Tab-separated table of C-alpha atoms in Angstrom:
chain	number	residue	atom	x	y	z
A	734	UNK	CA	63.230	111.864	68.006
A	735	UNK	CA	65.060	109.304	70.155
A	736	UNK	CA	63.273	107.681	73.075
A	737	UNK	CA	60.578	110.376	72.823
A	738	UNK	CA	63.084	113.237	73.098
A	739	UNK	CA	63.769	115.786	70.346
A	740	UNK	CA	67.233	116.027	68.884
A	741	UNK	CA	69.046	118.761	70.858
A	742	UNK	CA	70.865	121.429	68.913
A	743	UNK	CA	74.569	121.793	69.629
A	744	UNK	CA	76.438	124.873	68.557
A	745	UNK	CA	80.179	125.165	68.343
A	746	UNK	CA	82.790	122.388	68.424
A	747	UNK	CA	81.574	118.874	69.079
A	748	UNK	CA	82.630	115.322	68.349
A	749	UNK	CA	80.673	112.495	66.750
A	750	UNK	CA	81.270	108.826	67.462
A	751	UNK	CA	79.992	105.601	65.840
A	752	UNK	CA	76.817	104.035	67.188
A	753	UNK	CA	78.638	101.150	68.884
A	754	UNK	CA	80.773	103.682	70.794
A	755	UNK	CA	77.690	105.748	71.630
A	756	UNK	CA	76.086	102.662	73.137
A	757	UNK	CA	79.112	102.058	75.362
A	758	UNK	CA	79.175	105.664	76.517
A	759	UNK	CA	75.482	105.666	77.390
A	760	UNK	CA	76.024	102.450	79.345
A	761	UNK	CA	78.703	104.147	81.431
A	762	UNK	CA	82.032	103.701	79.663
A	763	UNK	CA	83.939	106.930	80.404
A	764	UNK	CA	86.454	107.004	77.544
A	765	UNK	CA	86.329	107.874	73.852
A	766	UNK	CA	89.398	106.401	72.222
A	767	UNK	CA	91.118	108.487	69.576
A	768	UNK	CA	90.481	105.961	66.811
A	769	UNK	CA	86.718	106.338	67.432
A	770	UNK	CA	86.726	110.099	66.785
A	771	UNK	CA	85.576	110.657	63.220
A	772	UNK	CA	87.311	114.013	62.732
A	773	UNK	CA	90.488	115.341	64.384
A	774	UNK	CA	89.935	117.983	67.062
A	775	UNK	CA	91.826	121.269	67.317
A	776	UNK	CA	90.967	122.116	70.905
A	777	UNK	CA	93.027	123.000	73.972
A	778	UNK	CA	93.649	120.410	76.630
A	779	UNK	CA	90.835	120.288	79.162
A	780	UNK	CA	88.238	121.872	76.905
A	781	UNK	CA	84.701	120.637	77.617
A	782	UNK	CA	83.183	119.261	74.440
A	783	UNK	CA	79.771	117.770	73.568
A	784	UNK	CA	79.834	114.175	72.330
A	785	UNK	CA	77.160	113.085	69.844
A	786	UNK	CA	76.162	109.967	67.933
A	787	UNK	CA	76.056	109.791	64.132
A	788	UNK	CA	72.388	110.790	64.087
A	789	UNK	CA	73.141	114.014	65.902
A	790	UNK	CA	71.766	113.024	69.297
A	791	UNK	CA	73.715	114.311	72.253
A	792	UNK	CA	75.354	111.623	74.407
A	793	UNK	CA	77.015	113.870	76.970
A	794	UNK	CA	80.038	116.056	77.648
A	795	UNK	CA	83.680	115.246	78.152
A	796	UNK	CA	87.159	116.721	78.588
A	797	UNK	CA	89.350	116.880	75.503
A	798	UNK	CA	92.764	115.237	75.710
A	799	UNK	CA	95.036	116.178	72.749
A	800	UNK	CA	97.565	113.345	73.140
A	801	UNK	CA	97.452	109.642	73.878
A	802	UNK	CA	95.060	106.814	73.089
A	803	UNK	CA	92.125	108.496	74.852
A	804	UNK	CA	90.705	111.582	73.106
A	805	UNK	CA	87.740	112.356	75.378
A	806	UNK	CA	87.185	111.542	79.045
A	807	UNK	CA	83.477	111.774	79.784
A	808	UNK	CA	82.218	114.090	82.516
A	809	UNK	CA	78.438	113.718	82.342
A	810	UNK	CA	75.571	112.274	80.312
A	811	UNK	CA	73.292	115.171	81.264
A	812	UNK	CA	72.168	117.348	78.341
A	813	UNK	CA	72.564	120.562	80.344
A	814	UNK	CA	75.945	120.400	82.007
A	815	UNK	CA	78.558	122.859	83.206
A	816	UNK	CA	81.986	121.859	84.508
A	817	UNK	CA	82.585	124.434	87.209
A	818	UNK	CA	83.565	124.650	90.863
A	819	UNK	CA	79.997	124.135	92.075
A	820	UNK	CA	79.778	120.875	90.116
A	821	UNK	CA	83.169	119.747	91.385
A	822	UNK	CA	82.257	120.467	95.000
A	823	UNK	CA	79.002	118.516	94.636
A	824	UNK	CA	80.994	115.556	93.310
A	825	UNK	CA	83.477	115.657	96.180
A	826	UNK	CA	80.633	115.664	98.685
A	827	UNK	CA	78.849	112.822	96.886
A	828	UNK	CA	82.054	110.754	96.898
A	829	UNK	CA	82.392	111.252	100.658
A	830	UNK	CA	78.762	110.220	101.230
A	831	UNK	CA	79.251	107.013	99.236
A	832	UNK	CA	81.989	105.999	101.642
A	833	UNK	CA	80.155	106.805	104.856
A	834	UNK	CA	79.402	103.126	105.582
A	835	UNK	CA	81.578	100.036	105.276
A	836	UNK	CA	84.843	101.809	104.424
A	837	UNK	CA	87.825	102.136	106.809
A	838	UNK	CA	88.164	105.702	108.050
A	839	UNK	CA	91.971	105.861	108.113
A	840	UNK	CA	92.974	104.060	104.919
A	841	UNK	CA	90.592	104.321	101.993
A	842	UNK	CA	90.091	105.786	98.551
A	843	UNK	CA	87.953	108.915	98.770
A	844	UNK	CA	87.832	109.749	95.055
A	845	UNK	CA	88.140	106.992	92.453
A	846	UNK	CA	88.697	108.717	89.144
A	847	UNK	CA	85.888	108.547	86.564
A	848	UNK	CA	83.545	106.623	88.868
A	849	UNK	CA	83.407	109.650	91.154
A	850	UNK	CA	83.395	112.147	88.310
A	851	UNK	CA	87.055	113.198	88.246
A	852	UNK	CA	88.718	111.865	85.072
A	853	UNK	CA	92.345	110.781	85.322
A	854	UNK	CA	92.701	111.393	89.062
A	855	UNK	CA	92.264	109.534	92.348
A	856	UNK	CA	92.612	110.488	96.010
A	857	UNK	CA	93.475	108.242	98.975
A	858	UNK	CA	93.111	109.055	102.645
A	859	UNK	CA	96.083	107.720	104.603
A	860	UNK	CA	95.791	108.680	108.227
A	861	UNK	CA	96.003	112.439	108.608
A	862	UNK	CA	97.046	113.081	105.000
A	863	UNK	CA	95.644	112.791	101.480
A	864	UNK	CA	97.565	111.355	98.546
A	865	UNK	CA	96.426	112.429	95.072
A	866	UNK	CA	97.301	110.224	92.089
A	867	UNK	CA	97.475	111.890	88.687
A	868	UNK	CA	96.914	109.226	86.029
A	869	UNK	CA	96.340	111.561	83.055
A	870	UNK	CA	97.612	115.018	82.160
A	871	UNK	CA	94.007	116.149	81.727
A	872	UNK	CA	93.663	116.209	85.541
A	873	UNK	CA	95.901	119.284	85.610
A	874	UNK	CA	93.066	121.278	84.042
A	875	UNK	CA	91.027	121.140	87.272
A	876	UNK	CA	93.512	120.127	89.994
A	877	UNK	CA	94.120	123.674	91.262
A	878	UNK	CA	90.391	124.119	91.844
A	879	UNK	CA	90.036	120.686	93.468
A	880	UNK	CA	92.750	120.973	96.124
A	881	UNK	CA	91.004	123.704	98.198
A	882	UNK	CA	87.804	121.641	98.105
A	883	UNK	CA	89.652	118.596	99.449
A	884	UNK	CA	91.022	120.761	102.268
A	885	UNK	CA	87.564	122.169	103.017
A	886	UNK	CA	85.603	118.914	102.929
A	887	UNK	CA	88.134	116.342	104.217
A	888	UNK	CA	90.272	118.560	106.470
A	889	UNK	CA	93.565	116.702	106.018
A	890	UNK	CA	96.755	117.780	107.748
A	891	UNK	CA	98.407	117.873	104.326
A	892	UNK	CA	98.054	116.797	100.696
A	893	UNK	CA	100.611	115.144	98.399
A	894	UNK	CA	100.548	114.437	94.652
A	895	UNK	CA	102.025	111.335	93.042
A	896	UNK	CA	102.487	111.706	89.299
A	897	UNK	CA	101.712	108.362	87.650
A	898	UNK	CA	102.271	109.569	84.078
A	899	UNK	CA	105.941	110.497	84.322
A	900	UNK	CA	108.455	108.352	82.488
A	901	UNK	CA	108.156	106.285	79.370
A	902	UNK	CA	109.284	102.828	80.436
A	903	UNK	CA	108.598	100.801	83.598
A	904	UNK	CA	112.279	101.198	84.539
A	905	UNK	CA	112.154	105.002	84.750
A	906	UNK	CA	112.603	106.162	88.307
A	907	UNK	CA	109.720	108.252	89.587
A	908	UNK	CA	110.313	111.306	91.769
A	909	UNK	CA	108.940	111.441	95.325
A	910	UNK	CA	105.361	112.561	95.755
A	911	UNK	CA	105.007	116.350	95.587
A	912	UNK	CA	103.777	118.357	98.585
A	913	UNK	CA	100.660	120.235	97.444
A	914	UNK	CA	99.138	121.755	100.569
A	915	UNK	CA	99.069	121.762	104.361
A	916	UNK	CA	101.698	120.307	106.658
A	917	UNK	CA	104.533	118.092	105.517
A	918	UNK	CA	104.071	114.432	106.384
A	919	UNK	CA	106.481	112.375	108.485
A	920	UNK	CA	108.103	109.373	106.762
A	921	UNK	CA	106.016	107.014	108.909
A	922	UNK	CA	102.263	107.461	109.226
A	923	UNK	CA	100.335	104.794	111.113
A	924	UNK	CA	96.984	103.756	109.638
A	925	UNK	CA	94.427	101.202	110.753
A	926	UNK	CA	92.763	98.546	108.598
A	927	UNK	CA	90.364	96.191	110.340
A	928	UNK	CA	92.290	96.537	113.604
A	929	UNK	CA	95.754	95.963	112.150
A	930	UNK	CA	98.283	98.803	112.004
A	931	UNK	CA	100.397	99.650	108.970
A	932	UNK	CA	103.135	102.216	108.530
A	933	UNK	CA	102.846	104.190	105.289
A	934	UNK	CA	104.869	106.909	103.576
A	935	UNK	CA	102.785	109.337	101.516
A	936	UNK	CA	105.952	110.872	100.052
A	937	UNK	CA	107.063	107.598	98.419
A	938	UNK	CA	107.482	107.738	94.607
A	939	UNK	CA	105.522	104.565	93.774
A	940	UNK	CA	103.509	103.112	96.663
A	941	UNK	CA	103.013	104.397	100.208
A	942	UNK	CA	103.300	100.817	101.461
A	943	UNK	CA	99.714	99.551	101.554
A	944	UNK	CA	97.636	98.676	98.482
A	945	UNK	CA	94.143	99.777	99.475
A	946	UNK	CA	92.463	98.034	96.544
A	947	UNK	CA	93.556	94.611	97.882
A	948	UNK	CA	91.538	94.951	101.108
A	949	UNK	CA	88.888	92.371	100.155
A	950	UNK	CA	91.633	89.970	99.083
A	951	UNK	CA	93.328	90.376	102.456
A	952	UNK	CA	90.067	89.634	104.235
A	953	UNK	CA	89.543	86.511	102.132
A	954	UNK	CA	93.120	85.390	102.774
A	955	UNK	CA	92.760	85.812	106.529
A	956	UNK	CA	89.605	83.706	106.555
A	957	UNK	CA	91.454	80.802	104.874
A	958	UNK	CA	94.654	80.974	106.959
A	959	UNK	CA	93.692	79.090	110.116
A	960	UNK	CA	95.971	76.128	110.900
A	961	UNK	CA	97.776	76.457	107.547
A	962	UNK	CA	101.375	76.992	106.582
A	963	UNK	CA	101.450	80.131	104.448
A	964	UNK	CA	103.856	81.432	101.805
A	965	UNK	CA	103.484	85.038	100.661
A	966	UNK	CA	105.287	85.564	97.351
A	967	UNK	CA	106.111	89.167	96.349
A	968	UNK	CA	105.289	89.972	99.961
A	969	UNK	CA	106.087	93.721	99.790
A	970	UNK	CA	105.407	95.245	103.228
A	971	UNK	CA	103.674	92.138	104.532
A	972	UNK	CA	99.995	93.056	104.764
A	973	UNK	CA	98.841	89.569	103.741
A	974	UNK	CA	101.251	87.999	106.226
A	975	UNK	CA	99.820	90.019	109.106
A	976	UNK	CA	96.346	88.907	108.087
A	977	UNK	CA	97.483	85.269	108.007
A	978	UNK	CA	99.009	85.476	111.491
A	979	UNK	CA	95.857	87.004	112.928
A	980	UNK	CA	93.817	84.378	111.102
A	981	UNK	CA	95.638	81.603	112.960
A	982	UNK	CA	98.240	80.403	110.450
A	983	UNK	CA	100.700	77.835	111.820
A	984	UNK	CA	103.598	79.561	110.049
A	985	UNK	CA	104.141	82.383	107.564
A	986	UNK	CA	106.999	82.761	105.063
A	987	UNK	CA	107.611	85.954	103.097
A	988	UNK	CA	109.496	86.067	99.796
A	989	UNK	CA	110.472	89.394	98.236
A	990	UNK	CA	113.331	90.750	96.150
A	991	UNK	CA	113.790	93.791	98.418
A	992	UNK	CA	115.147	93.422	101.950
A	993	UNK	CA	113.660	96.829	102.829
A	994	UNK	CA	110.183	95.337	102.313
A	995	UNK	CA	110.881	92.806	105.062
A	996	UNK	CA	112.102	95.607	107.327
A	997	UNK	CA	108.833	97.500	106.817
A	998	UNK	CA	106.897	94.306	107.519
A	999	UNK	CA	108.642	94.008	110.894
A	1000	UNK	CA	107.589	97.593	111.638
A	1001	UNK	CA	103.999	96.710	110.773
A	1002	UNK	CA	104.132	93.650	113.031
A	1003	UNK	CA	105.390	95.767	115.929
A	1004	UNK	CA	102.747	98.452	115.307
A	1005	UNK	CA	100.075	95.726	115.368
A	1006	UNK	CA	101.416	94.371	118.700
A	1007	UNK	CA	102.737	91.197	117.060
A	1008	UNK	CA	106.156	89.592	117.337
A	1009	UNK	CA	108.335	91.342	114.692
A	1010	UNK	CA	110.165	88.051	114.143
A	1011	UNK	CA	106.994	85.957	113.781
A	1012	UNK	CA	107.378	85.749	109.997
A	1013	UNK	CA	110.189	83.961	108.195
A	1014	UNK	CA	111.662	86.300	105.570
A	1015	UNK	CA	113.576	85.258	102.452
A	1016	UNK	CA	115.099	87.790	100.058
A	1017	UNK	CA	115.645	86.960	96.394
A	1018	UNK	CA	114.126	86.329	92.982
A	1019	UNK	CA	110.822	84.480	93.273
A	1020	UNK	CA	111.414	82.175	90.290
A	1021	UNK	CA	114.857	81.077	91.501
A	1022	UNK	CA	113.598	80.523	95.037
A	1023	UNK	CA	110.534	78.577	93.892
A	1024	UNK	CA	112.790	76.171	92.006
A	1025	UNK	CA	115.011	75.801	95.072
A	1026	UNK	CA	111.968	75.107	97.259
A	1027	UNK	CA	110.708	72.523	94.754
A	1028	UNK	CA	114.030	70.722	94.658
A	1029	UNK	CA	114.118	70.585	98.440
A	1030	UNK	CA	110.539	69.334	98.651
A	1031	UNK	CA	109.324	72.336	100.612
A	1032	UNK	CA	105.583	72.913	100.280
A	1033	UNK	CA	102.913	75.109	101.888
A	1034	UNK	CA	99.184	74.741	102.494
A	1035	UNK	CA	98.340	78.254	101.273
A	1036	UNK	CA	100.354	80.352	98.824
A	1037	UNK	CA	99.609	83.889	97.728
A	1038	UNK	CA	100.874	85.043	94.331
A	1039	UNK	CA	100.673	88.827	93.944
A	1040	UNK	CA	103.341	89.903	91.437
A	1041	UNK	CA	103.750	93.447	90.104
A	1042	UNK	CA	102.498	93.898	86.521
A	1043	UNK	CA	106.117	94.404	85.477
A	1044	UNK	CA	109.418	94.015	87.296
A	1045	UNK	CA	113.121	93.841	86.554
A	1046	UNK	CA	115.244	92.187	89.244
A	1047	UNK	CA	118.965	91.936	88.474
A	1048	UNK	CA	118.299	91.691	84.750
A	1049	UNK	CA	115.467	89.164	85.120
A	1050	UNK	CA	112.230	90.678	83.841
A	1051	UNK	CA	108.673	89.639	84.625
A	1052	UNK	CA	105.561	90.736	82.767
A	1053	UNK	CA	102.150	89.610	83.976
A	1054	UNK	CA	100.894	89.754	80.386
A	1055	UNK	CA	103.449	87.222	79.168
A	1056	UNK	CA	104.748	85.339	82.190
A	1057	UNK	CA	101.866	84.645	84.589
A	1058	UNK	CA	101.429	81.105	83.275
A	1059	UNK	CA	105.107	80.333	83.820
A	1060	UNK	CA	104.853	81.766	87.326
A	1061	UNK	CA	101.862	79.558	88.150
A	1062	UNK	CA	103.758	76.538	86.865
A	1063	UNK	CA	106.561	77.316	89.307
A	1064	UNK	CA	104.128	77.982	92.164
A	1065	UNK	CA	102.367	74.667	91.574
A	1066	UNK	CA	105.556	72.875	92.627
A	1067	UNK	CA	105.370	74.232	96.192
A	1068	UNK	CA	101.669	73.710	96.935
A	1069	UNK	CA	100.962	70.756	99.188
A	1070	UNK	CA	98.260	68.156	98.424
A	1071	UNK	CA	94.858	69.788	98.758
A	1072	UNK	CA	96.527	73.158	99.231
A	1073	UNK	CA	95.291	76.530	98.032
A	1074	UNK	CA	96.693	79.402	95.993
A	1075	UNK	CA	95.399	82.970	96.046
A	1076	UNK	CA	96.329	84.217	92.570
A	1077	UNK	CA	96.170	87.981	92.038
A	1078	UNK	CA	96.687	90.239	89.034
A	1079	UNK	CA	96.226	93.998	88.854
A	1080	UNK	CA	97.499	94.282	85.278
A	1081	UNK	CA	94.897	96.382	83.453
A	1082	UNK	CA	95.760	94.910	80.052
A	1083	UNK	CA	95.481	91.310	81.274
A	1084	UNK	CA	91.793	90.523	80.787
A	1085	UNK	CA	90.127	88.187	83.266
A	1086	UNK	CA	89.662	85.459	80.653
A	1087	UNK	CA	93.337	85.618	79.673
A	1088	UNK	CA	94.375	85.649	83.312
A	1089	UNK	CA	92.390	82.506	84.116
A	1090	UNK	CA	93.696	80.853	80.954
A	1091	UNK	CA	97.294	81.605	81.977
A	1092	UNK	CA	96.627	80.239	85.475
A	1093	UNK	CA	95.099	77.049	84.090
A	1094	UNK	CA	97.893	76.508	81.582
A	1095	UNK	CA	100.543	76.971	84.256
A	1096	UNK	CA	98.892	74.516	86.625
A	1097	UNK	CA	98.489	71.963	83.823
A	1098	UNK	CA	102.128	72.351	82.720
A	1099	UNK	CA	103.159	71.441	86.272
A	1100	UNK	CA	101.132	68.238	86.099
A	1101	UNK	CA	98.607	69.451	88.662
A	1102	UNK	CA	94.905	70.194	88.631
A	1103	UNK	CA	93.171	73.039	90.440
A	1104	UNK	CA	89.675	74.387	90.833
A	1105	UNK	CA	88.405	77.902	91.419
A	1106	UNK	CA	86.682	77.896	94.834
A	1107	UNK	CA	86.321	81.586	95.654
A	1108	UNK	CA	87.066	85.044	94.278
A	1109	UNK	CA	86.723	88.736	95.016
A	1110	UNK	CA	87.599	92.074	93.507
A	1111	UNK	CA	87.699	95.765	94.305
A	1112	UNK	CA	86.346	97.066	97.626
A	1113	UNK	CA	83.393	99.494	97.717
A	1114	UNK	CA	85.589	102.598	97.848
A	1115	UNK	CA	86.889	101.619	94.372
A	1116	UNK	CA	83.576	101.742	92.438
A	1117	UNK	CA	83.453	101.062	88.697
A	1118	UNK	CA	81.057	102.511	86.136
A	1119	UNK	CA	78.845	100.067	84.185
A	1120	UNK	CA	80.359	98.867	80.908
A	1121	UNK	CA	83.827	100.089	81.966
A	1122	UNK	CA	85.687	96.796	81.575
A	1123	UNK	CA	89.068	98.474	81.963
A	1124	UNK	CA	88.025	99.709	85.396
A	1125	UNK	CA	87.664	96.141	86.690
A	1126	UNK	CA	91.411	95.599	86.578
A	1127	UNK	CA	91.820	93.613	89.814
A	1128	UNK	CA	91.494	89.822	89.685
A	1129	UNK	CA	91.682	87.791	92.924
A	1130	UNK	CA	91.104	84.047	92.553
A	1131	UNK	CA	91.328	81.334	95.222
A	1132	UNK	CA	92.266	77.943	93.780
A	1133	UNK	CA	92.279	74.542	95.444
A	1134	UNK	CA	94.828	72.069	94.141
A	1135	UNK	CA	94.478	68.297	93.848
C-alpha cells in the first residue's frame, strides 16, 4: 500500500525509475531522462507506456521517445488513462479556457507543450493564423489528429508548422515554416499587443518577428522608460523600443547586426501610428559598438540586453552560456550613473543562479556595482508545471547601477 492505495497491477511493457525520479515526476516534472531508465526499451516511437517506481507503484503514463536524452515524456499521472482523440480535444479546450482572461487575443500562446498536455509541441495564435512549433519528433505521433481540432476549436484562417528540431548545429539554416492547413498567410500579418501593432510573418524559418514570451518584460521596460535615454541592444524588430517610446523615453537607440531588423521596426512604428524615424538605428556587432560607445563616452539611462542564446556574426560567436559575463562587462561601460539595465536570458541551459553570477561578475569586472531591483518571467499563457525547472527558462532582471 502507498498512501492508502493498493499497488496497481500493470501488464505488458512498462518502465521503472529510481525513487528520486519518481518523486520529481509526481511533483510535475514531465520528462524521464534516458539515463534514469533502468532497462532499455524496445518500443515504437509514440507508444504510450506506464511509468512505475522501484516498488511497483504506478506513477503515470508517458510517450516513448527512442532517441535523444529524453526517453519518456509524461502524459498523465492518472492511473486510468487513455491517449486518444477525446482526451486530446479535452486538453485543447482546457488550454483555451486557461487563456480566457488576461491574455492578448491576437498574439498569444494557446498551447504550451507539456504544461497543456501536449509533449514536444507548442501553438501560437498570431492574428488570423496559428503557428505550431515542433520541439520533439514525438509530436509527430499525434500531430495529424491535433490539427483538425485546432481548426475546429480556434477557427484560424490557416495553420503553419515550424520545425525546431531540424539541423544539428546552431548555424544550420532552417527551412520556412510549412503550410499545414487552411489559407496561405501573407508575408505581413498585423497583430496587437497592449495597443501596439506589430507586423509578423508566420512563414519565417526561425521567428515570426515578435517573441510572445517576453511580454511581461516589455511591460516592465515600458514602465521604467519615462524621461530616460534608452539603448536596446540586439533590438531585433524593435518591440522594446516601441514600448519605450510609448512609455515616454527621451530618446531610443537600437543596435542590431541585421539591417532588416531595423526595417521591420520602422514598419512596426508606422503600424502603431508612430514616427518611423523616431528611433536611432545602428547596425553592427554589439561588442564592437559597445567598445566604441565607451571610448566616446556615450552612456544611456536604461539599457536592455537581450542576446540570442547563440549567434555567429561575421565569424564572431556569442554563447550565453559562456559569454554573458563578458557582455555585461561591456554593457556596464555605457550605463550612466544611477542608470538601469534590463538583462534577459532565454538560454534553457543557463540556470538562473549561473545567469545572476555571470551578470555580477561582469559588472564587477567593469569596476561597477549594481543591485537587482525588479524581475519578471513568463506570461500566463506560458504556464510551467511544478518541479519543471527546465520550463522556467526565461530570466528577466532589472538592475540599478551605482
